[in-house]
Amino acid sequence: MGEHRSDACTTEYPDELRERAVRQVPNSGRPVAHVAQDLGIHKEALRHWIRQAEADQGDRPHLLTTAEKSELAQLRKENAELRRADEILKAASVLFTKEVDQPRTTPTR
């Protein structure tokens, strides 16, 4: 895992803290809100981390795993790049076609 993960509108937390917090909830038998408060993190952040960990372990098959989310993001990025390349090629093709269709004049001496 990377050093930090973040979303645009959330606080960054080290992976080690995330992993420890996720393990602590079932091990302590305490409510998520209490564990989150003890660790100084928002309870909804911890709930999200727990759901994601469950998805990664196969306990929530309807959710994407971290690996699947990463792959999806990479594929979306590649798709956007390919769309841009396709637009460039289409524009070049139009220009090339116009150039080929223009009547050629031979220079007179």
Short mmCIF file of C-alpha atoms in Angstrom, two decimals:
data_model
loop_
_atom_site.label_atom_id
_atom_site.label_comp_id
_atom_site.label_asym_id
_atom_site.label_seq_id
_atom_site.Cartn_x
_atom_site.Cartn_y
_atom_site.Cartn_z
CA MET A 1 0.00 0.00 0.00
CA GLY A 2 1.03 3.60 -0.50
CA GLU A 3 2.00 5.96 2.27
CA HIS A 4 -1.23 7.98 2.16
CA ARG A 5 -4.57 7.78 0.44
CA SER A 6 -6.91 10.71 0.14
CA ASP A 7 -10.02 12.01 -1.49
CA ALA A 8 -10.38 15.66 -2.43
CA CYS A 9 -12.60 16.51 0.53
CA THR A 10 -11.22 14.21 3.24
CA THR A 11 -8.39 14.27 5.71
CA GLU A 12 -5.37 12.13 4.86
CA TYR A 13 -4.58 9.31 7.26
CA PRO A 14 -1.57 7.00 7.11
CA ASP A 15 -2.32 3.45 5.93
CA GLU A 16 -0.97 2.09 9.21
CA LEU A 17 -3.61 4.03 11.18
CA ARG A 18 -6.35 2.85 8.83
CA GLU A 19 -5.32 -0.78 9.15
CA ARG A 20 -4.97 -0.57 12.92
CA ALA A 21 -8.37 1.12 13.28
CA VAL A 22 -10.08 -1.48 11.08
CA ARG A 23 -8.56 -4.32 13.13
CA GLN A 24 -9.39 -2.65 16.43
CA VAL A 25 -13.17 -2.54 15.93
CA PRO A 26 -13.83 -6.31 15.87
CA ASN A 27 -10.97 -7.07 18.27
CA SER A 28 -12.21 -4.64 20.93
CA GLY A 29 -15.90 -5.37 20.55
CA ARG A 30 -16.52 -1.64 20.92
CA PRO A 31 -18.73 0.46 18.66
CA VAL A 32 -17.14 2.11 15.64
CA ALA A 33 -17.88 5.58 17.02
CA HIS A 34 -15.96 4.87 20.25
CA VAL A 35 -12.92 3.45 18.46
CA ALA A 36 -12.94 6.37 16.02
CA GLN A 37 -13.14 8.89 18.85
CA ASP A 38 -10.26 7.21 20.71
CA LEU A 39 -8.11 7.36 17.56
CA GLY A 40 -9.11 10.91 16.67
CA ILE A 41 -10.71 10.05 13.35
CA HIS A 42 -14.19 10.65 12.01
CA LYS A 43 -16.53 7.72 12.63
CA GLU A 44 -17.78 7.73 9.03
CA ALA A 45 -14.21 7.50 7.76
CA LEU A 46 -13.70 4.41 9.91
CA ARG A 47 -17.00 2.90 8.73
CA HIS A 48 -15.88 3.43 5.13
CA TRP A 49 -12.50 1.81 5.82
CA ILE A 50 -14.22 -1.19 7.42
CA ARG A 51 -16.57 -1.62 4.44
CA GLN A 52 -13.61 -1.39 2.06
CA ALA A 53 -11.62 -3.95 4.07
CA GLU A 54 -14.64 -6.28 4.00
CA ALA A 55 -14.89 -5.84 0.21
CA ASP A 56 -11.17 -6.59 -0.15
CA GLN A 57 -11.64 -9.79 1.89
CA GLY A 58 -14.61 -10.88 -0.24
CA ASP A 59 -17.17 -10.29 2.51
CA ARG A 60 -18.99 -7.64 0.46
CA PRO A 61 -19.11 -9.01 -3.09
CA HIS A 62 -21.35 -6.16 -4.28
CA LEU A 63 -18.58 -3.62 -3.59
CA LEU A 64 -15.44 -3.12 -5.66
CA THR A 65 -12.18 -4.15 -4.04
CA THR A 66 -9.31 -1.71 -3.72
CA ALA A 67 -7.55 -3.49 -6.58
CA GLU A 68 -10.66 -3.28 -8.76
CA LYS A 69 -11.05 0.43 -7.99
CA SER A 70 -7.42 1.00 -8.92
CA GLU A 71 -7.80 -0.97 -12.15
CA LEU A 72 -11.00 0.90 -13.02
CA ALA A 73 -9.30 4.26 -12.46
CA GLN A 74 -6.37 3.18 -14.66
CA LEU A 75 -8.70 1.95 -17.41
CA ARG A 76 -10.68 5.20 -17.30
CA LYS A 77 -7.45 7.16 -17.62
CA GLU A 78 -6.32 5.03 -20.57
CA ASN A 79 -9.75 5.38 -22.16
CA ALA A 80 -9.58 9.18 -21.89
CA GLU A 81 -6.09 9.15 -23.45
CA LEU A 82 -7.30 6.95 -26.30
CA ARG A 83 -10.29 9.22 -26.90
CA ARG A 84 -7.94 12.22 -27.10
CA ALA A 85 -5.66 10.37 -29.52
CA ASP A 86 -8.68 9.36 -31.60
CA GLU A 87 -9.84 12.99 -31.82
CA ILE A 88 -6.36 14.07 -32.90
CA LEU A 89 -6.26 11.37 -35.58
CA LYS A 90 -9.72 12.33 -36.82
CA ALA A 91 -8.70 15.98 -37.07
CA ALA A 92 -5.49 15.03 -38.89
CA SER A 93 -7.46 12.80 -41.24
CA VAL A 94 -9.80 15.67 -42.11
CA LEU A 95 -6.86 17.96 -42.81
CA PHE A 96 -5.10 15.30 -44.87
CA THR A 97 -8.26 14.61 -46.87
CA LYS A 98 -8.71 18.31 -47.61
CA GLU A 99 -5.09 18.55 -48.74
CA VAL A 100 -5.41 15.52 -51.02
CA ASP A 101 -8.70 16.74 -52.49
CA GLN A 102 -7.31 20.15 -53.45
CA PRO A 103 -6.41 20.38 -57.12
CA ARG A 104 -2.72 20.56 -57.64
CA THR A 105 -1.40 23.26 -59.83
CA THR A 106 1.90 22.94 -61.54
CA PRO A 107 4.13 25.93 -61.23
CA THR A 108 4.78 27.74 -64.46
CA ARG A 109 8.22 28.94 -65.35
#
